[in-house]
Amino acid sequence: QKEVEQNSGPLSVPEGAIASLNCTYSDRGSQSFFWYRQYSGKSPELIMSIYSNGDKEDGRFTAQLNKASQYVSLLIRDSQPSDSATYLCAVNPPLDSTLTFGKGTMLLVSP
Amino acid sequence: EAQVTQNPRYLITVTGKKLTVTCSQNMNHEYMSWYRQDPGLGLRQIYYSMNVEVTDKGDVPEGYKVSRKEKRNFPLILESPSPNQTSLYFCASLEGLGFSTQYFGPGTRLTVL
């Protein structure tokens, strides 16, 4: 069974802090992992993709992948109030043409 | 401008009245998909299509139909809507199967009374 687990939050951080969002998945052998940001009432927007173990950085965002632990995380440095949104983790299971989403973690960044 | 459009954006209907939600993309993408999003359940895939005349079930296909007669269009059909299909629906398209270029439409909020 395909499962992607996220803490629903909300995760509250002050402006300028590092926000750490976590995700675990059940399908060992999954190769593709994605983080989407979704503002309230809006459609999801892809912000990061990662395929190999280790870190991938893009501006203030860093995605981290550990396939042995079936764990993927997203770090947001210098968090801004505009980062307040729900962050969705998504996994493409092996030999599968679908994308499985976690339920999302709400992030609140206070000024 | 690259975009995925959905119509209608909001719809209130009654149980059993057939409806169609349209989805169109202008990026010549092969892969298109429909999701529903419900509080506490997250985003779940209903159906997807890897190309014209090729469709397959996602995780929650019951009560839905789709068709892919043209590359740009992927309508979602509810033959006999029920209240448990009240949800926020998103259409998405991407080039190839990498999911790294998936674009979502603006969403359709459906209420079935």
Coordinates of C-alpha atoms in Angstrom, one line a residue:
Chain A
Q1 CA 0.0 0.0 0.0
K2 CA 1.3 3.4 -1.0
E3 CA 1.6 5.7 2.0
V4 CA 3.2 9.1 2.5
E5 CA 3.1 10.5 6.0
Q6 CA 3.5 14.0 7.1
N7 CA 2.8 15.8 10.4
S8 CA -0.2 17.9 9.9
G9 CA 1.0 20.8 12.0
P10 CA 0.7 23.6 12.2
L11 CA 4.4 24.2 12.5
S12 CA 4.9 27.7 13.8
V13 CA 8.3 29.4 13.4
P14 CA 9.3 33.1 13.8
E15 CA 10.4 35.1 10.8
G16 CA 14.0 34.5 10.0
A17 CA 14.2 31.0 11.5
I18 CA 14.7 27.7 9.8
A19 CA 11.5 25.6 9.2
S20 CA 12.0 21.9 8.9
L21 CA 9.3 19.8 7.3
N22 CA 9.4 16.0 7.3
C23 CA 7.9 13.2 5.3
T24 CA 8.1 9.4 5.4
Y25 CA 7.0 7.0 2.7
S26 CA 6.2 3.3 2.6
D27 CA 7.2 2.1 -0.9
R28 CA 10.9 1.2 -0.7
G29 CA 12.4 1.6 -4.1
S30 CA 10.6 4.9 -4.8
Q31 CA 12.8 7.0 -6.9
S32 CA 11.2 10.4 -7.2
F33 CA 10.2 12.8 -4.5
F34 CA 8.6 16.2 -4.6
W35 CA 7.7 19.1 -2.4
Y36 CA 4.7 21.3 -3.3
R37 CA 3.6 24.5 -1.7
Q38 CA -0.2 25.3 -1.5
Y39 CA -1.6 28.5 -0.3
S40 CA -5.1 28.5 1.1
G41 CA -7.6 28.2 -1.7
K42 CA -5.0 27.9 -4.4
S43 CA -3.5 25.0 -6.5
P44 CA -0.3 23.2 -5.5
E45 CA 2.9 24.6 -6.8
L46 CA 6.0 22.5 -7.2
I47 CA 9.0 23.9 -5.3
M48 CA 11.5 21.1 -5.1
S49 CA 12.2 17.7 -6.6
I50 CA 14.9 15.3 -5.4
Y51 CA 15.9 11.9 -6.8
S52 CA 19.3 11.0 -5.1
N53 CA 20.3 10.6 -1.5
G54 CA 21.7 13.7 0.1
D55 CA 20.8 17.4 -0.1
K56 CA 19.6 19.5 -2.9
E57 CA 19.6 23.3 -2.5
D58 CA 17.6 25.9 -4.4
G59 CA 17.7 29.4 -2.9
R60 CA 16.3 29.3 0.6
F61 CA 15.0 25.7 0.1
T62 CA 16.9 22.5 0.8
A63 CA 15.4 19.1 0.2
Q64 CA 17.0 16.2 1.9
L65 CA 16.6 12.5 1.0
N66 CA 17.5 9.4 2.9
K67 CA 16.2 6.3 1.0
A68 CA 17.5 3.9 3.6
S69 CA 15.3 5.5 6.2
Q70 CA 12.5 6.2 3.6
Y71 CA 12.6 9.8 4.7
V72 CA 12.5 13.1 2.9
S73 CA 12.6 16.6 4.4
L74 CA 12.4 20.2 3.3
L75 CA 14.3 23.0 5.1
I76 CA 13.3 26.6 4.6
R77 CA 16.0 29.0 5.7
D78 CA 15.3 32.6 6.7
S79 CA 11.5 31.9 6.8
Q80 CA 9.3 34.7 5.7
P81 CA 5.6 35.3 6.5
S82 CA 5.0 34.7 2.8
D83 CA 6.2 31.1 3.3
S84 CA 3.1 30.5 5.4
A85 CA 1.3 27.7 3.5
T86 CA 0.6 24.0 3.4
Y87 CA 3.6 22.0 2.2
L88 CA 2.8 18.7 0.4
C89 CA 5.2 15.9 0.1
A90 CA 4.7 13.6 -3.0
V91 CA 6.3 10.4 -4.0
N92 CA 6.3 8.5 -7.3
P93 CA 6.3 4.8 -6.3
P94 CA 8.4 2.3 -8.2
L95 CA 6.9 1.0 -11.5
D96 CA 4.0 3.4 -11.1
S97 CA 2.7 6.2 -13.2
T98 CA 1.0 7.9 -10.4
L99 CA 1.9 10.4 -7.7
T100 CA 1.0 9.8 -4.0
F101 CA 0.7 12.8 -1.8
G102 CA 0.9 13.2 1.9
K103 CA -1.8 15.1 3.7
G104 CA 0.4 18.2 4.1
T105 CA 2.0 20.2 6.9
M106 CA 0.7 23.7 7.6
L107 CA 3.5 26.1 8.2
L108 CA 2.9 29.4 9.9
V109 CA 5.7 32.0 10.0
S110 CA 5.0 34.9 12.4
P111 CA 6.5 38.3 11.9
Chain B
E1 CA 1.4 31.6 -21.3
A2 CA 1.6 28.0 -20.2
Q3 CA -1.5 27.1 -18.4
V4 CA -4.1 24.5 -17.3
T5 CA -7.6 25.7 -17.3
Q6 CA -10.6 24.2 -15.6
N7 CA -14.3 25.0 -15.9
P8 CA -16.4 25.6 -14.0
R9 CA -14.5 27.0 -11.1
Y10 CA -17.4 26.6 -8.7
L11 CA -20.4 24.3 -9.1
I12 CA -23.4 23.5 -6.8
T13 CA -25.5 20.6 -8.1
V14 CA -27.9 18.0 -6.8
T15 CA -27.6 14.3 -6.4
G16 CA -27.8 12.3 -9.6
K17 CA -27.5 15.2 -12.1
K18 CA -24.8 14.3 -14.5
L19 CA -22.0 16.9 -14.8
T20 CA -18.7 17.4 -16.6
V21 CA -15.7 19.4 -15.4
T22 CA -13.5 20.4 -18.3
C23 CA -9.7 20.6 -18.3
S24 CA -7.5 22.0 -21.0
Q25 CA -3.8 22.6 -21.3
N26 CA -1.8 24.5 -23.9
M27 CA 1.6 23.0 -23.4
N28 CA 1.2 19.9 -25.6
H29 CA 1.7 17.7 -22.6
E30 CA 1.1 14.0 -22.9
Y31 CA 0.3 13.2 -19.3
M32 CA -2.8 14.6 -17.6
S33 CA -4.4 13.8 -14.3
W34 CA -7.3 14.5 -12.1
Y35 CA -7.1 14.8 -8.3
R36 CA -9.5 15.5 -5.5
Q37 CA -8.6 17.2 -2.3
D38 CA -10.5 16.8 0.9
P39 CA -9.8 18.0 4.4
G40 CA -7.9 15.4 6.4
L41 CA -7.5 13.2 3.4
G42 CA -5.1 15.3 1.3
L43 CA -4.7 15.2 -2.5
R44 CA -5.7 11.9 -4.1
Q45 CA -5.5 10.9 -7.7
I46 CA -8.7 9.9 -9.5
Y47 CA -7.6 9.1 -13.0
Y48 CA -4.7 9.8 -15.3
S49 CA -4.0 9.7 -19.0
M50 CA -0.6 9.1 -20.5
N51 CA -1.7 10.1 -24.0
V52 CA -4.7 10.3 -26.3
E53 CA -7.1 7.4 -25.8
V54 CA -5.0 6.0 -22.9
T55 CA -6.5 6.4 -19.5
D56 CA -6.0 4.6 -16.2
K57 CA -7.4 4.6 -12.7
G58 CA -5.7 6.3 -9.9
D59 CA -6.4 5.7 -6.2
V60 CA -10.1 6.8 -6.0
P61 CA -11.8 6.3 -9.4
E62 CA -15.2 5.1 -8.2
G63 CA -18.0 7.3 -9.4
Y64 CA -15.9 9.1 -12.1
K65 CA -15.3 8.7 -15.8
V66 CA -12.7 10.4 -18.0
S67 CA -12.0 10.6 -21.7
R68 CA -9.0 11.7 -23.7
K69 CA -10.0 12.3 -27.3
E70 CA -7.6 15.2 -27.8
K71 CA -4.2 15.8 -26.4
R72 CA -5.2 19.1 -24.8
N73 CA -8.4 18.1 -23.2
F74 CA -9.2 15.8 -20.3
P75 CA -12.7 16.1 -19.0
L76 CA -13.9 14.6 -15.7
I77 CA -17.4 13.2 -15.8
L78 CA -19.7 12.4 -12.9
E79 CA -22.5 10.4 -14.3
S80 CA -24.6 10.4 -11.1
P81 CA -23.0 12.7 -8.5
S82 CA -23.4 11.9 -4.8
P83 CA -22.8 14.1 -1.7
N84 CA -19.5 12.2 -1.0
Q85 CA -18.1 13.6 -4.2
T86 CA -18.3 17.1 -2.8
S87 CA -14.7 18.2 -3.0
L88 CA -12.1 20.4 -4.5
Y89 CA -10.9 19.0 -7.8
F90 CA -7.6 19.7 -9.6
C91 CA -6.6 18.9 -13.1
A92 CA -2.8 18.7 -13.8
S93 CA -0.6 18.1 -16.8
L94 CA 3.1 17.3 -17.2
E95 CA 5.5 16.5 -19.9
G96 CA 6.6 12.9 -19.8
L97 CA 6.5 10.9 -16.6
G98 CA 9.0 12.6 -14.5
F99 CA 6.5 14.7 -12.5
S100 CA 9.2 17.4 -12.2
T101 CA 7.1 19.7 -14.5
Q102 CA 3.6 19.1 -13.2
Y103 CA 1.3 22.1 -13.6
F104 CA -2.0 22.2 -11.7
G105 CA -5.1 24.0 -12.8
P106 CA -6.8 26.5 -10.6
G107 CA -9.3 24.0 -9.1
T108 CA -13.0 23.4 -9.2
R109 CA -15.0 23.5 -6.0
L110 CA -17.9 21.1 -6.4
T111 CA -20.8 20.8 -3.9
V112 CA -23.3 18.0 -4.4
L113 CA -26.5 18.4 -2.4

